Each structure stands twice: as C-alpha cells, then as structure tokens.
XYZ file of C-alpha atoms in Angstrom:
764
model
C 81.805 68.184 115.454
C 79.697 69.953 112.830
C 80.237 71.183 109.316
C 80.549 74.872 110.693
C 83.518 73.404 112.283
C 85.559 71.617 109.920
C 87.748 71.813 106.336
C 86.328 70.550 103.463
C 89.371 69.262 101.272
C 89.262 67.871 97.639
C 91.500 65.325 96.323
C 93.492 66.971 93.209
C 92.273 66.828 89.503
C 94.814 66.185 86.650
C 95.506 69.558 85.512
C 97.595 70.271 82.014
C 100.850 72.225 81.757
C 100.196 75.845 81.526
C 99.394 76.280 78.036
C 99.395 72.742 76.875
C 98.524 72.307 73.117
C 96.126 69.883 71.999
C 97.942 66.889 69.921
C 96.692 65.505 66.687
C 98.661 62.143 65.101
C 97.575 61.486 62.058
C 98.602 57.856 60.730
C 98.183 56.506 57.541
C 98.969 53.319 56.315
C 100.861 51.419 53.798
C 101.975 55.022 52.186
C 105.438 54.653 50.721
C 108.396 57.180 50.927
C 107.785 59.164 47.264
C 103.555 59.690 46.997
C 102.903 62.556 49.301
C 103.039 66.158 46.941
C 105.659 67.443 49.942
C 108.133 64.188 49.337
C 107.744 64.321 45.672
C 104.717 62.854 44.610
C 102.689 64.350 41.766
C 99.409 62.915 43.320
C 97.329 66.230 44.966
C 97.742 65.882 48.319
C 97.491 69.778 49.307
C 96.113 70.241 52.554
C 99.015 67.172 53.666
C 101.641 69.535 51.655
C 100.059 72.432 53.418
C 100.921 70.905 56.819
C 104.971 70.374 55.756
C 104.888 73.654 54.560
C 103.939 75.222 57.742
C 105.895 73.266 60.021
C 108.663 70.639 58.754
C 109.353 66.887 56.819
C 111.748 64.233 58.168
C 113.515 62.098 55.643
C 115.533 59.979 57.832
C 111.991 58.588 59.832
C 111.785 54.736 60.606
C 108.746 52.705 61.187
C 108.748 48.931 62.279
C 107.885 47.435 58.573
C 104.440 46.386 60.008
C 101.148 48.027 60.970
C 100.437 46.398 64.353
C 103.953 47.273 65.742
C 105.090 50.327 64.362
C 101.482 51.665 66.340
C 102.314 50.069 69.675
C 105.885 51.262 69.479
C 104.266 55.053 68.460
C 101.820 54.839 71.326
C 104.249 53.565 74.197
C 107.921 54.807 72.863
C 109.092 51.690 73.173
C 110.130 49.139 70.958
C 107.829 46.308 69.416
C 108.972 43.361 70.601
C 109.769 44.986 74.389
C 105.380 46.025 74.084
C 104.496 42.570 72.880
C 104.030 43.237 69.373
C 106.668 41.392 67.148
C 104.178 41.126 64.650
C 100.335 41.274 63.941
C 98.880 41.331 67.457
C 95.582 39.139 65.315
C 98.364 36.220 66.114
C 99.378 35.968 69.051
C 102.176 33.411 70.189
C 103.469 32.206 73.017
C 106.869 34.345 73.491
C 107.943 38.061 75.194
C 107.869 40.190 72.354
C 105.210 38.344 70.240
C 101.846 38.121 72.352
C 100.585 40.720 71.277
C 99.702 42.935 73.839
C 100.983 45.640 75.412
C 102.047 45.303 78.991
C 100.893 47.241 81.593
C 104.630 48.534 81.977
C 104.614 50.701 78.678
C 101.854 52.738 80.000
C 100.614 54.275 76.497
C 101.134 57.958 75.541
C 96.996 58.448 75.743
C 97.120 56.863 79.782
C 99.969 59.852 80.053
C 98.255 62.256 79.066
C 94.836 61.640 80.419
C 96.272 61.623 83.875
C 97.709 64.664 83.033
C 94.647 66.723 82.461
C 93.570 65.693 78.417
C 90.837 64.056 76.803
C 91.722 61.616 74.711
C 90.328 60.493 71.068
C 91.014 57.394 68.673
C 89.635 57.108 66.135
C 90.085 55.071 62.578
C 91.744 51.649 62.605
C 93.039 50.004 65.596
C 94.927 46.614 65.482
C 95.726 46.737 68.878
C 93.827 43.607 70.270
C 94.808 39.922 70.186
C 92.756 37.529 68.309
C 90.700 36.440 71.042
C 89.698 39.056 72.511
C 88.373 41.294 69.740
C 84.770 40.021 70.528
C 81.809 41.094 71.889
C 82.948 39.976 75.479
C 85.853 41.495 75.986
C 88.690 41.639 77.916
C 88.269 45.127 77.084
C 91.957 46.304 78.734
C 93.878 45.883 74.826
C 90.697 47.674 73.480
C 91.773 51.691 72.692
C 89.319 52.360 76.215
C 91.487 49.963 78.145
C 94.451 51.919 76.919
C 94.359 55.538 77.800
C 91.740 56.324 75.271
C 88.826 58.047 76.647
C 86.382 57.593 73.321
C 87.269 55.442 70.386
C 85.290 55.511 66.741
C 86.744 52.852 64.446
C 87.271 49.725 63.503
C 89.185 46.643 65.203
C 91.220 44.739 62.437
C 93.942 45.297 60.152
C 91.861 46.674 57.491
C 88.123 47.739 56.708
C 86.539 47.854 53.578
C 85.864 51.754 52.592
C 81.653 51.242 52.116
C 80.876 48.679 54.575
C 82.837 48.673 57.457
C 82.548 46.891 60.878
C 82.399 49.631 62.721
C 83.062 50.067 67.032
C 81.736 52.830 69.347
C 83.588 52.976 72.472
C 83.655 48.899 73.668
C 80.210 48.534 71.165
C 79.951 46.962 68.068
C 77.711 49.087 65.800
C 76.667 49.547 62.343
C 77.701 52.097 60.384
C 75.114 55.708 59.971
C 74.241 55.376 56.102
C 74.465 53.039 53.202
C 77.204 53.122 50.472
C 73.849 53.933 48.476
C 72.961 56.638 50.594
C 77.102 57.496 49.801
C 78.479 56.439 52.558
C 82.985 56.195 52.767
C 84.871 55.101 56.127
C 87.471 58.323 56.010
C 84.449 61.055 55.705
C 82.402 59.336 58.767
C 85.782 59.143 61.006
C 86.203 62.808 59.987
C 82.991 63.821 61.277
C 83.238 61.597 64.538
C 86.506 63.013 64.929
C 85.233 66.679 64.387
C 82.338 65.714 67.041
C 84.251 64.665 69.271
C 86.401 67.801 69.327
C 83.579 69.996 69.249
C 81.802 68.275 72.301
C 84.792 68.429 74.461
C 85.568 72.346 73.462
C 82.292 72.850 73.726
C 82.393 71.787 77.283
C 85.934 72.557 78.830
C 87.512 75.286 76.458
C 90.951 75.165 77.829
C 91.082 71.168 78.226
C 93.702 70.340 75.978
C 92.670 67.265 73.497
C 94.629 64.385 72.114
C 93.721 62.450 68.832
C 94.936 59.600 67.365
C 93.210 59.616 63.855
C 94.211 56.394 61.843
C 91.994 55.776 59.020
C 92.118 52.877 56.863
C 93.854 54.762 53.796
C 96.109 53.863 52.187
C 95.685 50.457 53.319
C 94.255 48.026 50.257
C 90.849 47.652 49.287
C 91.400 51.336 47.774
C 88.310 52.390 47.463
C 87.043 55.989 46.927
C 84.351 58.111 45.034
C 84.294 57.931 41.741
C 84.957 61.307 40.848
C 88.229 61.290 42.603
C 89.588 58.350 40.584
C 88.131 59.776 37.697
C 90.463 62.902 38.277
C 93.668 60.906 37.454
C 92.087 58.985 34.102
C 95.130 58.959 32.165
C 97.682 60.354 34.404
C 99.621 57.083 34.626
C 99.782 55.749 31.529
C 103.414 56.120 31.372
C 103.962 53.352 33.803
C 105.868 52.629 36.222
C 109.690 53.467 34.956
C 108.672 56.931 34.660
C 107.089 57.762 36.709
C 109.148 56.587 38.976
C 112.114 58.975 37.025
C 110.101 62.258 36.645
C 109.190 61.679 41.134
C 112.794 61.318 41.834
C 113.831 64.483 39.783
C 111.105 66.274 41.956
C 112.138 65.040 45.250
C 116.159 65.888 44.320
C 114.791 69.297 43.074
C 113.189 70.237 46.299
C 115.774 68.825 48.556
C 113.629 66.283 50.058
C 116.525 63.533 49.285
C 119.949 64.818 49.154
C 121.456 65.754 45.729
C 123.830 62.567 45.688
C 121.183 60.318 46.127
C 120.961 57.431 43.926
C 118.065 56.060 42.068
C 117.996 52.554 42.806
C 117.914 49.881 39.984
C 114.853 48.428 39.315
C 115.000 44.828 40.577
C 114.377 41.964 38.124
C 110.992 41.033 39.289
C 109.259 44.315 39.090
C 108.457 43.706 35.177
C 110.177 46.605 32.337
C 106.649 49.063 31.938
C 108.211 48.731 28.201
C 107.850 44.527 28.430
C 104.239 44.520 28.942
C 101.306 44.306 27.150
C 98.813 46.840 26.112
C 96.354 45.175 28.196
C 98.845 44.763 31.266
C 99.517 49.035 30.890
C 95.633 49.310 30.695
C 94.805 47.331 33.990
C 97.957 48.497 35.710
C 97.616 52.134 34.810
C 94.096 51.839 36.187
C 94.914 50.215 39.274
C 97.420 53.381 40.169
C 94.338 55.817 39.549
C 92.276 54.244 42.121
C 95.191 54.653 44.174
C 96.180 58.187 43.585
C 92.267 59.135 43.701
C 91.832 57.457 46.960
C 95.230 59.137 48.456
C 93.628 62.480 47.070
C 90.298 62.224 48.716
C 91.871 61.024 51.589
C 94.056 64.250 51.726
C 90.703 66.676 51.075
C 89.500 64.591 54.193
C 92.596 64.985 56.554
C 91.819 69.350 55.443
C 87.911 68.939 56.683
C 89.562 67.398 59.942
C 92.463 70.016 60.560
C 89.790 72.365 59.621
C 88.118 72.899 62.810
C 91.545 73.786 64.510
C 90.437 76.861 63.145
C 87.410 77.011 63.370
C 87.836 76.485 67.546
C 90.834 79.114 67.064
C 93.496 76.566 68.496
C 95.115 76.013 65.356
C 98.445 77.598 66.085
C 98.597 76.197 69.760
C 97.908 72.551 68.264
C 100.874 69.837 67.477
C 100.256 67.858 63.931
C 101.863 64.640 63.176
C 101.710 62.675 60.618
C 103.463 59.669 59.191
C 102.794 56.053 57.609
C 103.121 52.875 59.479
C 105.201 51.143 57.225
C 106.284 51.917 52.833
C 103.835 50.753 50.386
C 102.091 46.911 50.160
C 103.396 44.255 47.747
C 100.278 42.577 48.957
C 98.288 42.546 45.542
C 101.182 40.251 43.576
C 103.073 41.404 40.448
C 99.296 41.888 38.565
C 97.431 43.539 41.032
C 94.040 41.985 42.649
C 90.637 42.937 42.451
C 89.970 41.193 45.300
C 92.428 41.810 48.409
C 90.992 38.319 50.191
C 92.676 36.234 47.235
C 95.491 37.360 49.179
C 94.900 36.675 52.587
C 94.806 33.324 51.302
C 97.568 33.532 49.173
C 95.846 32.918 45.982
C 96.667 34.810 42.734
C 94.070 36.341 40.567
C 93.500 35.427 37.085
C 94.560 38.731 34.579
C 91.920 37.763 32.006
C 89.314 38.255 34.794
C 90.865 41.476 36.091
C 91.020 43.022 32.983
C 87.242 42.168 32.239
C 86.123 44.123 35.424
C 88.236 47.364 35.514
C 85.355 49.850 35.922
C 84.871 47.955 38.880
C 88.392 48.948 41.202
C 87.491 50.985 43.853
C 84.005 50.876 43.626
C 81.387 48.439 45.243
C 82.513 45.495 43.419
C 86.307 45.473 44.290
C 88.197 44.751 47.126
C 91.086 45.906 45.000
C 95.160 46.255 45.197
C 98.000 47.494 42.814
C 100.468 45.351 41.068
C 103.581 45.605 43.698
C 105.426 47.879 40.211
C 103.671 50.579 41.731
C 104.597 49.801 45.584
C 107.953 49.264 43.719
C 107.450 53.282 42.312
C 105.437 54.509 46.027
C 109.156 53.814 47.769
C 111.373 56.050 45.248
C 114.006 56.068 45.471
C 114.890 52.742 48.146
C 114.567 49.433 47.895
C 111.910 47.141 48.274
C 108.670 47.113 50.368
C 106.838 46.793 53.492
C 107.329 43.666 55.423
C 110.969 44.135 55.032
C 113.349 45.985 56.894
C 115.609 47.270 54.050
C 114.501 51.287 53.801
C 110.872 51.009 51.734
C 109.854 48.831 54.495
C 110.735 51.045 56.744
C 111.394 55.116 55.747
C 108.430 56.953 55.715
C 107.119 60.524 55.967
C 107.138 62.454 58.802
C 104.968 66.014 58.784
C 105.469 67.910 62.275
C 103.513 71.023 61.895
C 103.283 73.517 65.309
C 102.539 76.860 64.151
C 102.730 78.395 67.473
C 106.129 76.870 68.140
C 108.252 76.285 65.044
C 108.977 79.262 63.451
C 108.559 81.000 59.913
C 111.881 80.634 59.398
C 112.473 76.364 60.034
C 108.786 76.263 58.481
C 108.457 74.436 55.434
C 112.634 72.786 55.912
C 113.515 69.195 55.658
C 115.020 67.413 58.900
C 117.638 64.691 58.061
C 118.102 63.269 62.301
C 117.597 59.343 61.665
C 115.158 58.832 63.813
C 111.867 56.490 64.676
C 108.395 56.233 65.694
C 109.511 55.390 69.641
C 110.770 59.286 69.171
C 107.249 60.183 68.998
C 105.881 59.614 72.266
C 109.373 61.157 74.018
C 108.597 64.402 71.809
C 105.424 65.100 72.481
C 105.676 65.019 76.261
C 108.489 67.054 75.735
C 106.787 69.476 73.693
C 103.622 69.923 76.197
C 106.194 70.015 79.482
C 104.957 66.502 81.243
C 107.428 63.820 82.313
C 106.936 60.262 81.765
C 105.556 58.616 84.588
C 107.997 56.054 86.600
C 105.017 54.109 88.021
C 101.814 53.649 87.031
C 98.492 52.219 88.645
C 101.720 50.224 90.592
C 102.874 48.879 87.924
C 106.953 49.780 87.457
C 107.679 51.661 83.663
C 110.011 50.178 81.275
C 112.611 53.369 79.840
C 111.372 54.804 77.294
C 113.050 53.960 74.120
C 112.744 57.054 72.092
C 114.244 60.552 72.493
C 112.995 63.558 71.905
C 113.004 65.585 68.424
C 112.340 68.921 69.789
C 115.538 70.270 69.544
C 115.518 69.267 66.108
C 112.285 71.806 65.661
C 114.715 75.053 65.140
C 117.968 73.721 64.841
C 118.545 71.759 61.814
C 121.889 70.707 62.572
C 121.197 69.125 65.918
C 122.279 65.451 65.828
C 120.215 62.102 65.768
C 118.382 60.934 68.970
C 119.898 57.758 69.096
C 123.070 56.225 67.628
C 121.499 52.817 67.312
C 118.478 51.321 66.327
C 117.404 47.690 65.518
C 115.179 46.224 62.969
C 113.166 43.061 62.772
C 109.852 41.945 61.194
C 109.183 38.370 60.040
C 113.173 37.144 59.769
C 114.207 40.108 58.157
C 116.917 41.853 59.906
C 118.381 45.466 60.091
C 120.385 47.326 62.630
C 121.692 51.326 62.572
C 124.462 52.440 64.565
C 126.740 55.266 64.274
C 125.778 56.260 60.487
C 125.576 52.624 59.086
C 123.868 49.989 58.812
C 123.574 46.166 58.151
C 120.677 44.546 56.074
C 119.675 41.013 56.120
C 118.251 39.834 52.510
C 116.471 37.269 54.395
C 112.578 36.585 52.766
C 110.157 35.477 55.124
C 107.602 33.078 54.301
C 104.632 34.845 53.593
C 103.672 34.838 49.931
C 104.448 32.339 47.704
C 105.022 33.729 44.657
C 108.028 36.004 46.381
C 109.235 32.157 47.457
C 109.072 31.219 44.319
C 111.363 34.024 43.094
C 114.361 32.580 45.658
C 116.430 31.059 44.319
C 115.830 32.211 40.883
C 117.333 34.132 38.628
C 115.674 36.970 39.633
C 117.898 36.998 42.698
C 115.007 38.313 45.888
C 117.112 37.277 48.541
C 117.514 34.115 51.094
C 114.936 31.792 51.997
C 116.944 30.713 55.195
C 119.082 31.911 58.002
C 121.831 30.780 57.596
C 122.678 31.790 54.192
C 121.338 35.149 54.441
C 123.459 37.429 53.345
C 124.133 41.543 55.615
C 124.509 44.006 53.642
C 126.961 47.031 54.705
C 125.688 50.407 53.831
C 127.318 53.603 55.005
C 123.824 55.849 55.272
C 125.658 59.101 55.944
C 126.526 59.158 52.046
C 124.014 56.742 51.057
C 121.123 57.759 51.479
C 118.813 55.394 49.142
C 120.644 52.225 50.793
C 122.082 51.818 47.379
C 125.586 50.201 47.295
C 126.586 47.442 49.040
C 130.376 47.826 50.977
C 130.248 44.923 53.401
C 133.947 43.270 50.937
C 135.375 46.587 51.592
C 134.617 46.763 55.427
C 133.847 43.387 56.298
C 135.173 44.901 59.917
C 132.373 47.283 60.680
C 129.658 44.562 59.100
C 130.624 41.908 61.938
C 130.537 44.480 64.854
C 126.901 45.819 63.341
C 125.837 42.174 63.115
C 126.958 41.430 66.566
C 125.571 44.797 67.766
C 121.767 43.503 66.175
C 122.489 40.526 68.993
C 122.875 42.127 71.520
C 119.695 44.455 70.747
C 117.505 41.403 69.766
C 118.491 39.961 73.119
C 117.597 43.077 74.966
C 114.454 43.642 73.820
C 112.901 40.441 73.555
C 113.403 39.512 69.222
C 114.226 36.081 70.077
C 113.259 33.263 68.866
C 113.131 34.454 64.901
C 109.929 33.197 63.349
C 109.391 34.007 59.128
C 106.355 32.455 58.709
C 102.721 32.811 58.402
C 101.156 29.255 58.675
C 103.567 28.154 61.640
C 102.433 31.283 63.602
C 99.448 30.201 62.894
C 99.578 26.582 64.021
C 102.096 27.907 67.138
C 99.072 30.295 67.548
C 98.096 31.194 71.757
C 95.362 28.575 72.468
C 91.581 30.210 72.959
C 90.847 30.924 76.447
C 87.205 30.247 76.125
C 87.390 27.613 73.245
C 84.351 27.256 70.714
C 82.371 24.190 71.559
C 82.218 21.973 69.050
C 78.232 22.931 69.270
C 77.037 26.502 69.788
C 74.175 28.774 69.882
C 73.165 31.747 68.409
C 69.769 33.702 68.891
C 67.695 36.426 66.837
C 68.485 39.855 68.276
C 71.883 40.704 68.918
C 74.108 43.002 67.221
C 76.835 41.679 64.747
C 78.728 38.905 65.655
C 82.382 38.690 64.841
C 83.956 35.948 63.558
C 86.519 35.114 66.112
C 83.086 34.265 68.267
C 82.559 32.195 65.589
C 83.535 28.074 65.228
C 85.733 27.346 61.761
C 84.045 26.259 58.761
C 86.893 24.516 57.153
C 86.604 21.597 58.077
C 83.644 21.155 57.605
C 80.549 22.479 58.878
C 76.510 21.639 60.215
C 74.177 24.409 60.486
C 71.085 24.414 61.688
C 68.239 26.958 62.378
C 64.768 26.607 63.846
C 62.840 28.544 62.205
C 58.844 29.519 61.112
C 57.098 31.248 58.453
C 54.659 31.663 55.992
C 54.841 29.543 52.286
C 56.409 31.681 49.992
C 57.778 34.070 52.912
C 61.967 35.289 52.195
C 64.389 36.617 53.884
C 68.318 36.215 55.430
C 68.421 32.899 58.305
C 72.230 34.333 59.126
C 74.875 35.810 56.870
C 78.025 36.083 57.170
C 80.474 38.725 54.626
C 79.683 39.524 51.540
C 79.850 39.478 47.228
C 84.015 39.123 48.372
C 83.842 36.603 50.226
C 80.636 35.641 52.827
C 78.130 32.646 53.107
C 74.551 33.574 53.439
C 71.378 31.224 54.471
C 67.834 32.327 52.961
C 64.583 32.159 51.716
C 63.445 33.297 47.922
C 59.282 32.953 47.949
C 59.750 29.781 50.317
C 62.759 27.860 48.675
C 65.697 27.610 50.988
C 69.021 28.349 49.465
C 72.335 28.244 50.710
C 75.407 30.328 49.336
C 79.084 30.213 49.467
C 81.152 33.133 48.004
C 84.583 32.396 47.877
C 86.920 34.707 46.889
C 83.750 36.848 44.214
C 82.906 32.869 43.048
C 79.411 32.337 44.031
C 78.168 28.544 44.933
C 74.575 27.889 45.589
C 72.262 25.105 46.793
C 68.496 26.209 46.105
C 66.157 23.976 46.299
C 63.526 22.966 43.415
C 60.320 23.945 45.301
C 59.020 25.978 48.441
C 58.968 24.889 51.952
C 55.138 24.549 53.432
C 54.644 27.628 55.718
C 54.668 26.564 59.592
C 58.246 25.387 61.886
C 61.331 24.045 59.991
C 64.277 22.662 60.595
C 66.394 23.768 57.877
C 69.988 22.743 58.121
C 73.314 23.165 55.712
C 76.293 20.361 55.465
C 79.474 20.965 54.307
C 81.952 18.222 54.466
C 85.397 18.989 53.079
C 87.119 16.689 50.689
C 90.539 16.442 51.840
C 92.760 13.946 50.721
C 94.387 16.856 48.357
C 91.123 17.694 46.568
C 90.198 21.541 47.158
C 85.956 21.856 48.637
C 84.081 19.850 49.000
C 79.962 18.356 48.608
C 77.046 20.724 50.747
C 74.033 19.784 50.603
C 70.774 21.858 52.653
C 67.889 19.782 54.564
C 64.388 20.448 55.527
C 63.703 18.457 58.541
C 66.031 16.371 57.501
C 65.464 15.391 53.922
C 68.200 16.803 51.343
C 66.476 19.764 49.319
C 69.744 20.395 47.538
C 72.924 19.981 46.478
C 76.380 21.690 44.784
C 79.968 21.308 44.692
C 82.406 23.354 46.100
C 85.308 23.635 43.895
C 87.665 25.040 46.642
C 87.884 24.978 50.239
C 86.201 27.143 52.721
C 88.778 30.156 54.512
C 89.664 29.869 57.215
C 88.910 33.639 57.448
C 85.641 34.928 55.808
C 86.361 38.935 55.780
C 89.741 40.913 57.025
C 87.710 44.070 58.366
C 84.179 43.390 56.998
C 80.696 42.473 58.407
C 80.328 39.581 61.253
C 77.877 37.007 61.130
C 73.998 38.861 61.241
C 70.806 37.154 62.002
C 67.495 37.719 60.900
C 68.910 40.766 58.454
C 72.468 41.299 56.805
C 74.056 44.585 56.322
C 76.495 46.137 53.857
C 76.974 44.423 50.619
C 75.342 40.674 50.320
C 77.033 37.765 49.460
C 75.362 37.270 46.120
C 72.885 38.704 43.742
C 70.100 36.762 45.130
C 69.063 39.765 47.108
C 69.493 42.814 48.343
C 70.092 43.945 51.887
C 68.986 43.897 54.476
C 66.194 41.824 53.385
C 65.032 41.230 56.639
C 63.705 37.826 57.647
C 59.578 36.934 57.347
C 59.485 35.054 59.759
C 60.509 34.139 63.563
C 64.049 32.528 63.837
C 64.260 30.810 67.721
C 68.174 29.922 67.368
C 70.616 29.096 64.682
C 73.188 26.375 66.272
C 76.539 25.903 64.579
C 78.252 21.831 64.812
C 81.792 20.586 64.196
C 81.278 17.618 62.778
C 84.838 16.891 63.519
C 85.071 17.725 67.348
C 81.721 16.443 68.347
C 82.643 13.608 71.301
C 81.112 10.527 71.606
C 79.914 10.902 74.482
C 76.877 13.431 72.055
C 75.966 14.538 76.374
C 79.924 15.359 77.539
C 80.613 19.500 77.479
C 83.648 18.927 75.852
C 84.881 22.182 73.891
C 87.587 22.753 71.290
C 90.293 25.401 70.567
C 89.991 26.871 67.288
C 93.644 26.358 66.614
C 92.937 23.325 66.395
C 90.846 23.537 63.314
C 93.195 25.424 62.086
C 96.095 22.869 62.111
C 93.342 20.071 60.178
C 92.782 22.788 57.959
C-alpha cells in the first residue's frame, strides 16, 4: 500500500460553538456591598459603573465569606466544601471538605472551556494551592496550568505587596519587571499582561474565543496606590463612617440598588461612634479611608484599561464580563486599623501613637496598611458584619454582568434580585456559550454542578431564584437560605483576639461556643438587610431551617465543624517532603518560597560559607523586607544580621571588619521560652562570636504572606532595613548557605532524619 492508496484522517480538534463569546471574569478582593459607585458609593469607579449601566447588577448575589472558598466555588460551580475548600488552601487538614485541593471529579470552568476550543488565561491572585505545594518543586496539578488554564501570570498567596509582589509566570517564580522607584504597581502590571495575552491570542487565531480570569490583589490589604490617586480623596471622609454610611444608604435606596423598604442595620457597639473619637483618631481613620478609596479608583482605572482592549479588537459586544468580590469587607485591621498587616497575621494590635506619627506613609512604600473596622462596617451598608462571617455582610457582594451583544438596551442598567451564588457563574457561562457540563473528564466521573444558570434573568427580571436552598459555613459561622427565609448563627470563631474579647461583653458580639449559639431567623423576601430577628415569632420555621442546615452539611462535607485557626495549624496536613533539620541552599536559584525553608520561631542556626576581599559589602541571604523579614550581610566588611519584626529592626553588628579571604559566617538565634518573648542572637565568624543582640519579640511563624522569598547573594524589592538599598549584590563568592534547626537535630548527627514543619509550629 502506498500513500496513493490511502485516505488520511485527523483527530478532531476542540471547536467552540458558533459565535462563542469571549469571557472575562473579574474577581475583586475584600470589596464590600456598598463600595462601588454603581452600588451607591461616592468612590469614583466610572469604568465598573459603565459596565453596570450597559449590563446588569445583581443585588442578592452571594459568596462564601472567604477568598479561597469563593474562588473554588466560582471556578467549579460546586459548593466550596464539596471541592475541598472549606477554608483557606494554605491550611489543608485531613477531612474531605478541608484538604485544600480541587478534586479531579470537579473539572474547572477553564478546563471545560479549553476542551471546547477556548484559549484560557489566569492573571492575578490564585490562592488555591495547598501550603506544601506552593514551592518551585510543585507538584503543579493545583496551580493554574494544572486546573485548566493555558497561561498564568500573578501571585499564589492570599495577598501581595502592590509594589514588590512575589510573582509567578506559568509555573516559574519570576522577578517583577520594574522596581517601585521606576513606577511599578502590581495592578498595572497585571493589566499589561492580560492585554498582551489577549492580543497575542487574537493575532494568532482571531476567531478563537478566550476566557480571562482576572483577579487583582485589590481591594485586599495592603491598601497601596500611587500617591496622586490617594490625594484625590484628601478630606473626603472627614465626615466619618456614621455620616458616610447614612449618605451611602440614602443613595442606594434612591437608585434602586436596595428596596425602598430596606432597614439600615444599626451601628453595633463594637464600632465606636465617629463623634466619640478624638481629633487624632478621626484624622488617622479618615486618612485610612482616603487611601482605600484611592486604591479602589486606581483599580477601576486599570479595569477600564483592561476592558479597552475589547474595543480595540472589536470584540466588546461578543464578550461576557462578570465582576464580583470574593467576600465582604475585611475587618482584619481591627478597631484602629494597622500600619502593618503582618501584625494582624500574628494577632498583634497596633500602637495608635505610632500609627498616627506615620500617617503620611499610608498607601506608600513604607506601609502595609489596612483601615479601621468602622470603615469595613460602613462599606457593607446596609448589612451586618463582614468577611469570615455568614451574615450578609460577609456573604453578599456585588455582581455586575455585561454582554452588549445579548443583554438588550431595554434591560441594560437594571437591577436583578434573584438569590444567587458564586456556584451559579460557571453554569451561567456554559449556558450562555452553549456548552454542556461534561459527565466525565479524563475518565473521572464528575460531581453534579451545584449551581444553576442565570441566563433567563438577563432579559426577564421576574424569573425565579435559581434554587430555593443554599447553605453557608465559614470558621464555625453558619447560615442557611431556604424558601425565602434565612437562619444565621451568632457564632464567633477563634481568629481575632479582639473579637474574642468582645464575646460575652456588653458589646454582645456573639457566641464562642457551638452549644450556646443563637440562631436568628430572617424573612429575606421582606427584610433585605437581615435586620429583624423573627426566631421567637416563627420557631417552627427556624427548626425546619436548622434541620435543613445539617442535611446540607452532611451532603457537602461540611463536617466536622472547626472555628479555630490555631487548631487548624496544629492539625495541618504533614508535609509529604518534610524539611530536614539541616538544609543547604546554593546561589544561582530563583527566589526560594518560605515553605521550602525551615521554620525559625523555635530557634535557628545559619551558616554561610563565603569568600570576599577585605571591606566587601552585600547580601549573603535575605527574606522579606522592612515590614517583616531578616537579612545577613556585610557592610564594608562588617558582618551584620538584622531581624525586622513587624516594622521594628533589631541588628547585631560586629565592631570590626572581617579580614579578606574565606570565612564561615554564622547566626544563632535561641528562643528564650518560658513565656518570655524573643531571645538572644549571636553573629559568629569562623566560630567566634563577634556581635550579639536581644530580640524582644518572637520570630514569626511566617515572614511574608505574599512578599519576597529568600534570595542568596542579593536582595529584591524593599530592603529589610535602611542599612542598604536593594539589590545590594554580594561582592564576593558564596559557596552555600546552611540552615540548622537544633531542636530537631538527631542524636546521631550522621543520621538523615527529617522533621515535619508542622511539628515546629506545635513547638512554637
């Protein structure tokens, strides 16, 4: 047989439906129900407002009350516990609803779209990788490229420094393309990359539709924006959160964002009345909100720049754009806000006088700031509470949908009031495109899609809710919507010490015990803001909803309940590749993620084998920055180690320079223990102590949330202290940097014992 006698055949390629629309899903972070202009705010968001004016606003859209769970629900169309994301993916524990991994039985929206001929891009925050899998060693199946996206550029963690983020391109850690001093800002970079991905795809295959998942770090703390955007709001919030909230609510009612009969929930006792604050407190808190507003307006401007590419390629009419927030506003700044969010991470409150003295740094290079929780309360107007709680303030956020080619001009600008949820976005998009959810993917039978399509509501505002039941659970806070009613617990999880202190006080913050939780009952058909508890009037309805919550909890892997952060850390999934008591790192690698490094809190020894001429300078090893971090370096031949703890630098510096040649430079930190914070630090040269210092606080269990990993031979981003400016390259040769955890050293020093990092956390 020859080719003349043969008929060629080719495997079919994935082909999208005819005229398939492009899709852009924008996920903002920690944005409240009332903070966009099109939802009543006076903060300028003209580009998002234009989307709403040409599309639809959904005022009863709901999420899970936390970032990782909402993102998993959105991308899979399934409830968050059913896909292992009952809490943050950073803290995987050994129960199906909380293992932090999207299972193969829940193929994601990008995977389904890719299999149907779409280009798929993710840009921005990911936060869907279990803790031990976020390093350069992978595995990469929970990274964006492992879950259906073909290209990725962004950051993996829960937040990022807008000036100096730890970035990943596809599966590789990379440096930002410019420095803060050169004008770098993360949101602008993410928009640049998004536009490039869209243009590259359309230039190569103009008819191929794309799916872009765009998730900037905004509006999560740190609130950081170019100064000119912040200064636009100078004096704007001097009226305070009470008066601003009243004005916001009046505008929401006037514009039909909330029903005319909505009750504005009262200010809770744990939010101080603005008029009761001192002049200094009002000055600081008003500036915090000016910074937030500038950050939001800057973000909106960049969203406008992103969407302008649709006009440039002539695809605006045939592109579906959806914009949401992953949860309500964040109160993690506490009652007075914070100059440095790393303090919140380690449950430390700010000193007011220090914050006031540094007010001019807010939003800039020297601050990792968050606003006071009075602004979080006001930003969720007219709702109660905030992120992490299943009250509407945590779970009800804006949804804007734009599709000029399908949503008629008569419908445009309308408000839809269907009770809907993040799980509805995937089935809505599949329905709009004309793709059926697959029964199997890669031979794995798929879980049912829990969401339902919202497409009928695009033209018919009277269509019913997509479902009559939706459960909620986050850190022990529980709620359920069923047939127009909502039952909500007053449970307060064990996360913020300041919230725990309010439990049982005159502030009546809520219950800290599952056994004493009160279930409140609301008729959401008549009570938009969850303001009037009807549990006494309708005990039979409450009993029915409580029973239904337990049914849904069992169905979706919600159990066992856990309201503790510390408890989860102790029960953390063991590292499958535990870090040895002694680890070795070499120059020439990219940034080393913290999860590839040993914990330092219980004590650490660092040895660096170096060779340098007399008087040399430069970084030997460094991690973090002047918000939280450490660095070992030479200054004109003088060895120095600096630990910057939440913005306060402690240095041990030798009195004289080292001689030229080869040396072993060592740092020893021993935790004091016995309830005494901190401990002694010693710097050694060739085994002889040359400098000592005393830390007055413990080393943190994690130095950075979304900042720089460890560098060897140079630093990046902001420095750890003012002794040097980055990159401060080492003027010599570094052979190796070795870490030792003495508390885990085996008795037989030649044994190759390995120890789980979670054990270090327990000992800390």
